[in-house]
PDB file of C-alpha atoms and ligand atoms in Angstrom:
ATOM      1  CA  MET A  13     118.469  37.059 215.589  1.00  0.00           C
ATOM      2  CA  TRP A  14     122.031  35.908 216.136  1.00  0.00           C
ATOM      3  CA  SER A  15     124.222  38.744 217.334  1.00  0.00           C
ATOM      4  CA  TRP A  16     127.996  38.683 217.208  1.00  0.00           C
ATOM      5  CA  ARG A  17     128.096  41.383 219.851  1.00  0.00           C
ATOM      6  CA  ALA A  18     125.853  39.495 222.263  1.00  0.00           C
ATOM      7  CA  TRP A  19     127.829  36.293 221.741  1.00  0.00           C
ATOM      8  CA  LYS A  20     131.131  38.062 222.403  1.00  0.00           C
ATOM      9  CA  ARG A  21     129.670  39.702 225.501  1.00  0.00           C
ATOM     10  CA  GLN A  22     128.528  36.360 226.901  1.00  0.00           C
ATOM     11  CA  ARG A  23     131.873  34.748 226.147  1.00  0.00           C
ATOM     12  CA  THR A  24     133.774  37.540 227.933  1.00  0.00           C
ATOM     13  CA  LEU A  25     131.476  37.317 230.943  1.00  0.00           C
ATOM     14  CA  ARG A  26     131.985  33.541 231.118  1.00  0.00           C
ATOM     15  CA  ARG A  27     135.759  33.756 230.823  1.00  0.00           C
ATOM     16  CA  HIS A  28     136.423  36.518 233.330  1.00  0.00           C
ATOM     17  CA  ALA A  29     134.010  36.159 236.196  1.00  0.00           C
ATOM     18  CA  ILE A  30     134.229  38.462 239.209  1.00  0.00           C
ATOM     19  CA  SER A  31     133.891  36.482 242.407  1.00  0.00           C
ATOM     20  CA  GLU A  32     131.293  37.397 245.030  1.00  0.00           C
ATOM     21  CA  ALA A  33     134.110  38.160 247.473  1.00  0.00           C
ATOM     22  CA  GLN A  34     135.864  40.482 245.027  1.00  0.00           C
ATOM     23  CA  TRP A  35     132.675  42.367 244.241  1.00  0.00           C
ATOM     24  CA  ALA A  36     131.897  42.677 247.955  1.00  0.00           C
ATOM     25  CA  GLN A  37     135.295  44.381 248.341  1.00  0.00           C
ATOM     26  CA  VAL A  38     134.403  46.789 245.538  1.00  0.00           C
ATOM     27  CA  ARG A  39     131.096  47.657 247.166  1.00  0.00           C
ATOM     28  CA  GLN A  40     132.807  48.226 250.488  1.00  0.00           C
ATOM     29  CA  ALA A  41     135.537  50.430 249.015  1.00  0.00           C
ATOM     30  CA  LEU A  42     133.098  52.585 247.023  1.00  0.00           C
ATOM     31  CA  PRO A  43     130.396  54.105 249.248  1.00  0.00           C
ATOM     32  CA  MET A  44     129.063  56.001 246.225  1.00  0.00           C
ATOM     33  CA  LEU A  45     127.619  52.682 244.975  1.00  0.00           C
ATOM     34  CA  ASP A  46     125.435  52.406 248.086  1.00  0.00           C
ATOM     35  CA  GLY A  47     121.750  52.473 247.281  1.00  0.00           C
ATOM     36  CA  LEU A  48     122.036  50.676 243.926  1.00  0.00           C
ATOM     37  CA  LYS A  49     119.175  48.271 243.268  1.00  0.00           C
ATOM     38  CA  PRO A  50     120.152  44.584 242.899  1.00  0.00           C
ATOM     39  CA  GLU A  51     119.616  44.610 239.124  1.00  0.00           C
ATOM     40  CA  GLN A  52     121.757  47.772 238.803  1.00  0.00           C
ATOM     41  CA  ASP A  53     124.434  46.193 240.959  1.00  0.00           C
ATOM     42  CA  LEU A  54     124.519  43.134 238.701  1.00  0.00           C
ATOM     43  CA  LEU A  55     124.652  45.248 235.544  1.00  0.00           C
ATOM     44  CA  LEU A  56     127.480  47.383 236.958  1.00  0.00           C
ATOM     45  CA  ARG A  57     129.397  44.239 237.830  1.00  0.00           C
ATOM     46  CA  GLU A  58     129.026  42.842 234.310  1.00  0.00           C
ATOM     47  CA  ARG A  59     129.866  46.097 232.615  1.00  0.00           C
ATOM     48  CA  SER A  60     132.925  46.647 234.831  1.00  0.00           C
ATOM     49  CA  LEU A  61     134.213  43.299 233.684  1.00  0.00           C
ATOM     50  CA  LEU A  62     133.515  44.057 230.026  1.00  0.00           C
ATOM     51  CA  PHE A  63     135.234  47.427 230.442  1.00  0.00           C
ATOM     52  CA  LEU A  64     138.390  45.752 231.737  1.00  0.00           C
ATOM     53  CA  ALA A  65     138.278  43.257 228.867  1.00  0.00           C
ATOM     54  CA  GLU A  66     138.034  46.123 226.349  1.00  0.00           C
ATOM     55  CA  LYS A  67     140.474  48.677 227.727  1.00  0.00           C
ATOM     56  CA  THR A  68     144.173  48.403 228.463  1.00  0.00           C
ATOM     57  CA  LEU A  69     145.242  49.760 231.825  1.00  0.00           C
ATOM     58  CA  THR A  70     148.920  50.660 231.829  1.00  0.00           C
ATOM     59  CA  ALA A  71     150.607  51.507 235.122  1.00  0.00           C
ATOM     60  CA  LEU A  72     153.808  53.532 234.716  1.00  0.00           C
ATOM     61  CA  PRO A  73     156.958  52.563 236.625  1.00  0.00           C
ATOM     62  CA  GLY A  74     156.650  53.324 240.314  1.00  0.00           C
ATOM     63  CA  LEU A  75     153.037  52.211 240.465  1.00  0.00           C
ATOM     64  CA  GLU A  76     151.661  48.719 240.955  1.00  0.00           C
ATOM     65  CA  VAL A  77     147.972  48.097 240.714  1.00  0.00           C
ATOM     66  CA  THR A  78     146.109  45.011 241.855  1.00  0.00           C
ATOM     67  CA  ASP A  79     143.129  43.316 240.219  1.00  0.00           C
ATOM     68  CA  LEU A  80     140.952  44.942 242.862  1.00  0.00           C
ATOM     69  CA  ASP A  81     142.359  48.399 241.989  1.00  0.00           C
ATOM     70  CA  CYS A  82     141.436  47.828 238.341  1.00  0.00           C
ATOM     71  CA  LEU A  83     137.970  46.707 239.324  1.00  0.00           C
ATOM     72  CA  LEU A  84     137.470  49.796 241.502  1.00  0.00           C
ATOM     73  CA  LEU A  85     138.449  51.998 238.593  1.00  0.00           C
ATOM     74  CA  ALA A  86     136.197  50.108 236.176  1.00  0.00           C
ATOM     75  CA  ALA A  87     133.175  50.295 238.491  1.00  0.00           C
ATOM     76  CA  GLN A  88     133.521  54.083 238.785  1.00  0.00           C
ATOM     77  CA  ALA A  89     134.043  54.381 235.033  1.00  0.00           C
ATOM     78  CA  GLN A  90     130.865  52.416 234.366  1.00  0.00           C
ATOM     79  CA  LEU A  91     128.656  54.053 236.993  1.00  0.00           C
ATOM     80  CA  PRO A  92     127.842  57.066 234.762  1.00  0.00           C
ATOM     81  CA  LEU A  93     126.750  54.720 231.939  1.00  0.00           C
ATOM     82  CA  LEU A  94     124.547  52.537 234.112  1.00  0.00           C
ATOM     83  CA  GLY A  95     121.295  54.094 232.905  1.00  0.00           C
ATOM     84  CA  LEU A  96     122.382  54.146 229.267  1.00  0.00           C
ATOM     85  CA  ALA A  97     122.196  51.417 226.632  1.00  0.00           C
ATOM     86  CA  GLU A  98     125.496  49.884 225.599  1.00  0.00           C
ATOM     87  CA  LEU A  99     126.238  52.053 222.585  1.00  0.00           C
ATOM     88  CA  GLY A 100     129.976  52.398 222.869  1.00  0.00           C
ATOM     89  CA  TRP A 101     129.960  55.588 224.941  1.00  0.00           C
ATOM     90  CA  TYR A 102     133.661  55.059 225.627  1.00  0.00           C
ATOM     91  CA  LYS A 103     134.572  54.244 222.063  1.00  0.00           C
ATOM     92  CA  GLY A 104     137.540  55.984 220.468  1.00  0.00           C
ATOM     93  CA  PHE A 105     140.038  55.167 223.188  1.00  0.00           C
ATOM     94  CA  HIS A 106     141.598  51.949 224.350  1.00  0.00           C
ATOM     95  CA  GLN A 107     144.212  52.983 226.863  1.00  0.00           C
ATOM     96  CA  ILE A 108     144.050  54.227 230.392  1.00  0.00           C
ATOM     97  CA  VAL A 109     147.488  55.277 231.562  1.00  0.00           C
ATOM     98  CA  LEU A 110     148.038  55.365 235.306  1.00  0.00           C
ATOM     99  CA  TYR A 111     150.701  57.677 236.741  1.00  0.00           C
ATOM    100  CA  PRO A 112     152.132  57.071 240.197  1.00  0.00           C
ATOM    101  CA  ASP A 113     151.651  60.736 241.054  1.00  0.00           C
ATOM    102  CA  ASP A 114     150.387  64.064 239.739  1.00  0.00           C
ATOM    103  CA  PHE A 115     152.226  65.054 236.582  1.00  0.00           C
ATOM    104  CA  LEU A 116     153.325  68.193 234.787  1.00  0.00           C
ATOM    105  CA  SER A 117     151.630  68.901 231.516  1.00  0.00           C
ATOM    106  CA  PRO A 118     152.412  71.733 229.071  1.00  0.00           C
ATOM    107  CA  GLN A 119     149.655  74.343 228.840  1.00  0.00           C
ATOM    108  CA  ARG A 120     149.140  76.990 226.198  1.00  0.00           C
ATOM    109  CA  HIS A 121     146.857  79.992 226.181  1.00  0.00           C
ATOM    110  CA  ARG A 122     146.566  82.952 223.813  1.00  0.00           C
ATOM    111  CA  ASP A 123     145.411  86.056 225.682  1.00  0.00           C
ATOM    112  CA  PRO A 124     143.066  88.650 224.140  1.00  0.00           C
ATOM    113  CA  SER A 125     146.032  90.762 222.995  1.00  0.00           C
ATOM    114  CA  GLY A 126     147.334  87.795 220.991  1.00  0.00           C
ATOM    115  CA  VAL A 127     150.253  86.928 223.243  1.00  0.00           C
ATOM    116  CA  GLU A 128     150.856  83.203 223.563  1.00  0.00           C
ATOM    117  CA  HIS A 129     151.534  82.010 227.115  1.00  0.00           C
ATOM    118  CA  GLU A 130     153.068  78.619 227.832  1.00  0.00           C
ATOM    119  CA  TRP A 131     153.620  77.000 231.183  1.00  0.00           C
ATOM    120  CA  ASP A 132     153.680  73.634 232.897  1.00  0.00           C
ATOM    121  CA  ALA A 133     150.748  72.834 235.144  1.00  0.00           C
ATOM    122  CA  GLU A 134     150.403  70.007 237.622  1.00  0.00           C
ATOM    123  CA  HIS A 135     147.557  67.702 236.675  1.00  0.00           C
ATOM    124  CA  SER A 136     145.922  64.682 238.213  1.00  0.00           C
ATOM    125  CA  GLY A 137     144.185  63.629 235.026  1.00  0.00           C
ATOM    126  CA  GLU A 138     143.799  64.265 231.313  1.00  0.00           C
ATOM    127  CA  ALA A 139     141.576  63.010 228.538  1.00  0.00           C
ATOM    128  CA  TRP A 140     142.796  63.338 224.972  1.00  0.00           C
ATOM    129  CA  GLN A 141     140.549  63.577 221.948  1.00  0.00           C
ATOM    130  CA  GLN A 142     140.958  60.200 220.158  1.00  0.00           C
ATOM    131  CA  GLY A 143     143.648  59.354 222.700  1.00  0.00           C
ATOM    132  CA  PRO A 144     144.127  57.811 226.094  1.00  0.00           C
ATOM    133  CA  VAL A 145     142.788  58.797 229.471  1.00  0.00           C
ATOM    134  CA  ILE A 146     145.544  59.617 231.939  1.00  0.00           C
ATOM    135  CA  LEU A 147     144.933  59.306 235.654  1.00  0.00           C
ATOM    136  CA  ALA A 148     147.285  59.959 238.573  1.00  0.00           C
ATOM    137  CA  TRP A 149     146.785  57.184 241.098  1.00  0.00           C
ATOM    138  CA  PRO A 150     146.446  59.348 244.248  1.00  0.00           C
ATOM    139  CA  GLY A 151     143.372  60.940 242.640  1.00  0.00           C
ATOM    140  CA  VAL A 152     141.892  57.561 241.764  1.00  0.00           C
ATOM    141  CA  ALA A 153     142.557  56.305 245.290  1.00  0.00           C
ATOM    142  CA  ALA A 154     140.822  59.387 246.734  1.00  0.00           C
ATOM    143  CA  SER A 155     137.704  58.785 244.592  1.00  0.00           C
ATOM    144  CA  GLY A 156     134.702  56.638 245.431  1.00  0.00           C
ATOM    145  CA  GLY A 157     133.078  58.399 248.380  1.00  0.00           C
ATOM    146  CA  TRP A 158     130.168  60.824 248.639  1.00  0.00           C
ATOM    147  CA  ASP A 159     132.390  63.864 248.705  1.00  0.00           C
ATOM    148  CA  GLY A 160     132.108  65.709 245.401  1.00  0.00           C
ATOM    149  CA  TYR A 161     135.453  64.482 244.131  1.00  0.00           C
ATOM    150  CA  ASN A 162     135.870  61.747 241.557  1.00  0.00           C
ATOM    151  CA  LEU A 163     138.813  61.833 239.184  1.00  0.00           C
ATOM    152  CA  VAL A 164     137.628  58.819 237.160  1.00  0.00           C
ATOM    153  CA  ILE A 165     134.187  60.289 236.508  1.00  0.00           C
ATOM    154  CA  HIS A 166     135.719  63.702 235.770  1.00  0.00           C
ATOM    155  CA  GLU A 167     138.040  62.479 233.023  1.00  0.00           C
ATOM    156  CA  LEU A 168     135.475  60.126 231.515  1.00  0.00           C
ATOM    157  CA  ALA A 169     132.926  62.953 231.438  1.00  0.00           C
ATOM    158  CA  HIS A 170     135.410  64.737 229.167  1.00  0.00           C
ATOM    159  CA  LYS A 171     135.389  61.644 226.956  1.00  0.00           C
ATOM    160  CA  LEU A 172     131.572  61.740 226.742  1.00  0.00           C
ATOM    161  CA  ASP A 173     131.805  65.447 225.940  1.00  0.00           C
ATOM    162  CA  MET A 174     134.274  64.669 223.112  1.00  0.00           C
ATOM    163  CA  LEU A 175     131.918  62.179 221.421  1.00  0.00           C
ATOM    164  CA  ASN A 176     130.510  64.996 219.277  1.00  0.00           C
ATOM    165  CA  GLY A 177     133.692  66.985 218.728  1.00  0.00           C
ATOM    166  CA  ASP A 178     135.839  69.143 220.975  1.00  0.00           C
ATOM    167  CA  ALA A 179     135.215  69.167 224.715  1.00  0.00           C
ATOM    168  CA  ASN A 180     132.850  72.126 225.108  1.00  0.00           C
ATOM    169  CA  GLY A 181     130.471  71.068 227.873  1.00  0.00           C
ATOM    170  CA  LEU A 182     127.880  69.685 225.461  1.00  0.00           C
ATOM    171  CA  PRO A 183     127.921  65.900 225.098  1.00  0.00           C
ATOM    172  CA  PRO A 184     125.557  64.277 222.563  1.00  0.00           C
ATOM    173  CA  LEU A 185     122.147  64.720 224.186  1.00  0.00           C
ATOM    174  CA  HIS A 186     119.273  62.229 223.894  1.00  0.00           C
ATOM    175  CA  HIS A 187     116.534  63.001 221.366  1.00  0.00           C
ATOM    176  CA  HIS A 188     114.000  64.197 223.902  1.00  0.00           C
ATOM    177  CA  MET A 189     116.475  66.687 225.425  1.00  0.00           C
ATOM    178  CA  ARG A 190     116.776  70.264 224.220  1.00  0.00           C
ATOM    179  CA  VAL A 191     120.149  71.874 223.645  1.00  0.00           C
ATOM    180  CA  THR A 192     118.690  75.274 224.617  1.00  0.00           C
ATOM    181  CA  GLU A 193     117.545  73.978 228.018  1.00  0.00           C
ATOM    182  CA  TRP A 194     120.901  72.304 228.603  1.00  0.00           C
ATOM    183  CA  ALA A 195     122.837  75.435 227.620  1.00  0.00           C
ATOM    184  CA  GLU A 196     120.626  77.692 229.734  1.00  0.00           C
ATOM    185  CA  ALA A 197     121.029  75.563 232.864  1.00  0.00           C
ATOM    186  CA  MET A 198     124.803  75.178 232.469  1.00  0.00           C
ATOM    187  CA  GLN A 199     125.414  78.810 231.495  1.00  0.00           C
ATOM    188  CA  HIS A 200     123.427  80.157 234.424  1.00  0.00           C
ATOM    189  CA  ALA A 201     125.412  78.078 236.927  1.00  0.00           C
ATOM    190  CA  PHE A 202     128.735  78.742 235.168  1.00  0.00           C
ATOM    191  CA  ASP A 203     128.076  82.505 235.228  1.00  0.00           C
ATOM    192  CA  ASP A 204     127.024  82.348 238.863  1.00  0.00           C
ATOM    193  CA  LEU A 205     130.265  80.600 239.838  1.00  0.00           C
ATOM    194  CA  ASN A 206     132.346  83.087 237.877  1.00  0.00           C
ATOM    195  CA  ARG A 207     130.493  86.015 239.444  1.00  0.00           C
ATOM    196  CA  GLN A 208     131.281  84.674 242.903  1.00  0.00           C
ATOM    197  CA  LEU A 209     134.940  84.164 242.059  1.00  0.00           C
ATOM    198  CA  ASP A 210     135.273  87.550 240.355  1.00  0.00           C
ATOM    199  CA  ALA A 211     133.976  89.175 243.538  1.00  0.00           C
ATOM    200  CA  ASP A 212     136.293  87.117 245.756  1.00  0.00           C
ATOM    201  CA  GLU A 213     138.808  84.660 244.334  1.00  0.00           C
ATOM    202  CA  HIS A 214     138.705  82.694 247.610  1.00  0.00           C
ATOM    203  CA  ALA A 215     134.897  82.556 247.703  1.00  0.00           C
ATOM    204  CA  GLN A 216     133.351  79.436 249.213  1.00  0.00           C
ATOM    205  CA  THR A 217     131.631  78.302 246.045  1.00  0.00           C
ATOM    206  CA  PRO A 218     128.904  75.625 246.266  1.00  0.00           C
ATOM    207  CA  ILE A 219     130.873  73.334 243.929  1.00  0.00           C
ATOM    208  CA  ASP A 220     134.612  73.128 243.188  1.00  0.00           C
ATOM    209  CA  PRO A 221     135.694  76.469 241.664  1.00  0.00           C
ATOM    210  CA  TYR A 222     137.617  74.547 238.987  1.00  0.00           C
ATOM    211  CA  ALA A 223     134.195  74.257 237.295  1.00  0.00           C
ATOM    212  CA  ALA A 224     134.461  77.976 236.501  1.00  0.00           C
ATOM    213  CA  GLU A 225     137.502  77.410 234.217  1.00  0.00           C
ATOM    214  CA  ASN A 226     135.492  76.761 231.057  1.00  0.00           C
ATOM    215  CA  PRO A 227     132.288  74.959 229.979  1.00  0.00           C
ATOM    216  CA  ALA A 228     134.103  71.619 229.505  1.00  0.00           C
ATOM    217  CA  GLU A 229     135.432  71.680 233.069  1.00  0.00           C
ATOM    218  CA  PHE A 230     132.012  72.766 234.292  1.00  0.00           C
ATOM    219  CA  PHE A 231     130.415  69.657 232.794  1.00  0.00           C
ATOM    220  CA  ALA A 232     133.160  67.385 234.185  1.00  0.00           C
ATOM    221  CA  VAL A 233     133.006  68.851 237.704  1.00  0.00           C
ATOM    222  CA  ALA A 234     129.195  68.944 237.698  1.00  0.00           C
ATOM    223  CA  SER A 235     129.257  65.236 236.733  1.00  0.00           C
ATOM    224  CA  GLU A 236     131.535  64.508 239.705  1.00  0.00           C
ATOM    225  CA  TYR A 237     129.048  66.223 242.026  1.00  0.00           C
ATOM    226  CA  PHE A 238     126.055  64.611 240.343  1.00  0.00           C
ATOM    227  CA  PHE A 239     127.378  61.166 241.235  1.00  0.00           C
ATOM    228  CA  SER A 240     129.206  61.856 244.480  1.00  0.00           C
ATOM    229  CA  ALA A 241     127.520  64.873 246.086  1.00  0.00           C
ATOM    230  CA  PRO A 242     124.115  65.102 244.393  1.00  0.00           C
ATOM    231  CA  ASP A 243     122.585  66.886 247.390  1.00  0.00           C
ATOM    232  CA  LEU A 244     125.108  69.728 247.088  1.00  0.00           C
ATOM    233  CA  LEU A 245     124.586  70.021 243.325  1.00  0.00           C
ATOM    234  CA  ILE A 246     120.795  70.045 243.452  1.00  0.00           C
ATOM    235  CA  ALA A 247     120.798  72.566 246.312  1.00  0.00           C
ATOM    236  CA  ALA A 248     123.052  74.959 244.381  1.00  0.00           C
ATOM    237  CA  TYR A 249     121.999  74.393 240.779  1.00  0.00           C
ATOM    238  CA  PRO A 250     118.756  72.380 240.507  1.00  0.00           C
ATOM    239  CA  ALA A 251     118.435  72.906 236.744  1.00  0.00           C
ATOM    240  CA  VAL A 252     121.928  71.454 236.220  1.00  0.00           C
ATOM    241  CA  TYR A 253     120.980  68.420 238.290  1.00  0.00           C
ATOM    242  CA  GLN A 254     117.819  67.965 236.181  1.00  0.00           C
ATOM    243  CA  GLN A 255     119.743  68.122 232.912  1.00  0.00           C
ATOM    244  CA  LEU A 256     122.360  65.650 234.146  1.00  0.00           C
ATOM    245  CA  GLN A 257     119.581  63.382 235.420  1.00  0.00           C
ATOM    246  CA  ALA A 258     118.033  63.419 231.938  1.00  0.00           C
ATOM    247  CA  PHE A 259     121.409  62.808 230.294  1.00  0.00           C
ATOM    248  CA  TYR A 260     122.723  60.056 232.573  1.00  0.00           C
ATOM    249  CA  ARG A 261     119.206  58.649 233.199  1.00  0.00           C
ATOM    250  CA  GLN A 262     119.944  58.176 236.877  1.00  0.00           C
ATOM    251  CA  ASP A 263     118.968  59.775 240.168  1.00  0.00           C
ATOM    252  CA  PRO A 264     121.976  59.526 242.509  1.00  0.00           C
ATOM    253  CA  LEU A 265     120.184  61.732 245.059  1.00  0.00           C
ATOM    254  CA  GLN A 266     117.777  58.875 245.676  1.00  0.00           C
ATOM    255  CA  ARG A 267     120.744  56.551 246.246  1.00  0.00           C
ATOM    256  CA  LEU A 268     122.369  59.022 248.611  1.00  0.00           C
ATOM    257  CA  HIS A 269     119.178  59.201 250.664  1.00  0.00           C
ATOM    258  CA  ALA A 270     118.790  55.420 250.596  1.00  0.00           C
ATOM    259  CA  SER A 271     122.347  55.053 251.852  1.00  0.00           C
ATOM    260  CA  GLY A 272     121.721  57.424 254.751  1.00  0.00           C
ATOM    261  CA  ALA A 273     124.638  59.696 253.815  1.00  0.00           C
ATOM    262  CA  ALA A 274     124.210  63.444 253.307  1.00  0.00           C
ATOM    263  CA  HIS A 275     126.209  66.655 253.463  1.00  0.00           C
ATOM    264  CA  SER A 276     125.523  69.033 256.326  1.00  0.00           C
ATOM    265  CA  SER A 277     125.721  72.110 254.109  1.00  0.00           C
ATOM    266  CA  ALA A 278     123.051  70.712 251.780  1.00  0.00           C
ATOM    267  CA  GLU A 279     120.749  69.898 254.683  1.00  0.00           C
ATOM    268  CA  GLN A 280     120.952  73.471 255.899  1.00  0.00           C
ATOM    269  CA  SER A 281     120.172  75.061 252.564  1.00  0.00           C
TER     270      SER A 281
HETATM  271 ZN1   ZN B 515     139.025  68.410 233.435  1.00  0.00          ZN
END
């Protein structure tokens, strides 16, 4: 059957090829891609290109990004979708706005007594419902290794979460997955983190304590660890790893082992 979508895809791929040399630079700059199978590598390369053809990357004054920078961002944006069929997981937004540095963003919170608090908080990224993704470049530049930090994956995880409404830590699950199992795994880990931080606000938590903020941040931070420190995540919260493995349909731990990288704290535990 003739497909408009398939035709458009082929045309885009023909018009904007990524050279071997350029892709080799991407692979070198992003250790977290180590261990990908050749067919996955090829798919990631194609989808990165399609992503750049679909989205508009806008760098604010004070920041200049190269073609390679854009490609690095696209490859990290597409990594979480690599095991999923192309079903428009990043639909609903067209713009990625790049800030030269962390930015202040107004925050609002109503406390239990009904008092509204407002303040400005420094952010390195934001994802708006039906709006753009905002990324501060230093955070993007610091992403890509096996170190539990990935700003691109964090913000795009919020976008996946928002596909079925507000960001609440529950993205649209596949048919074979059970919401109760997902909720149980996430809640248990979220409660554990909060217990540790309630006992000692400087506690050495197994994953970034920012995950304890709320369920949406938990999902975004857990996604960062899933792709960039899977050994730490599975050691601390195996059920969370299993749920993310079922959702993303990938096993980054296998890639980490294949690449020979590992975290000392995970090896000990
Ligand atoms: Zn977040």
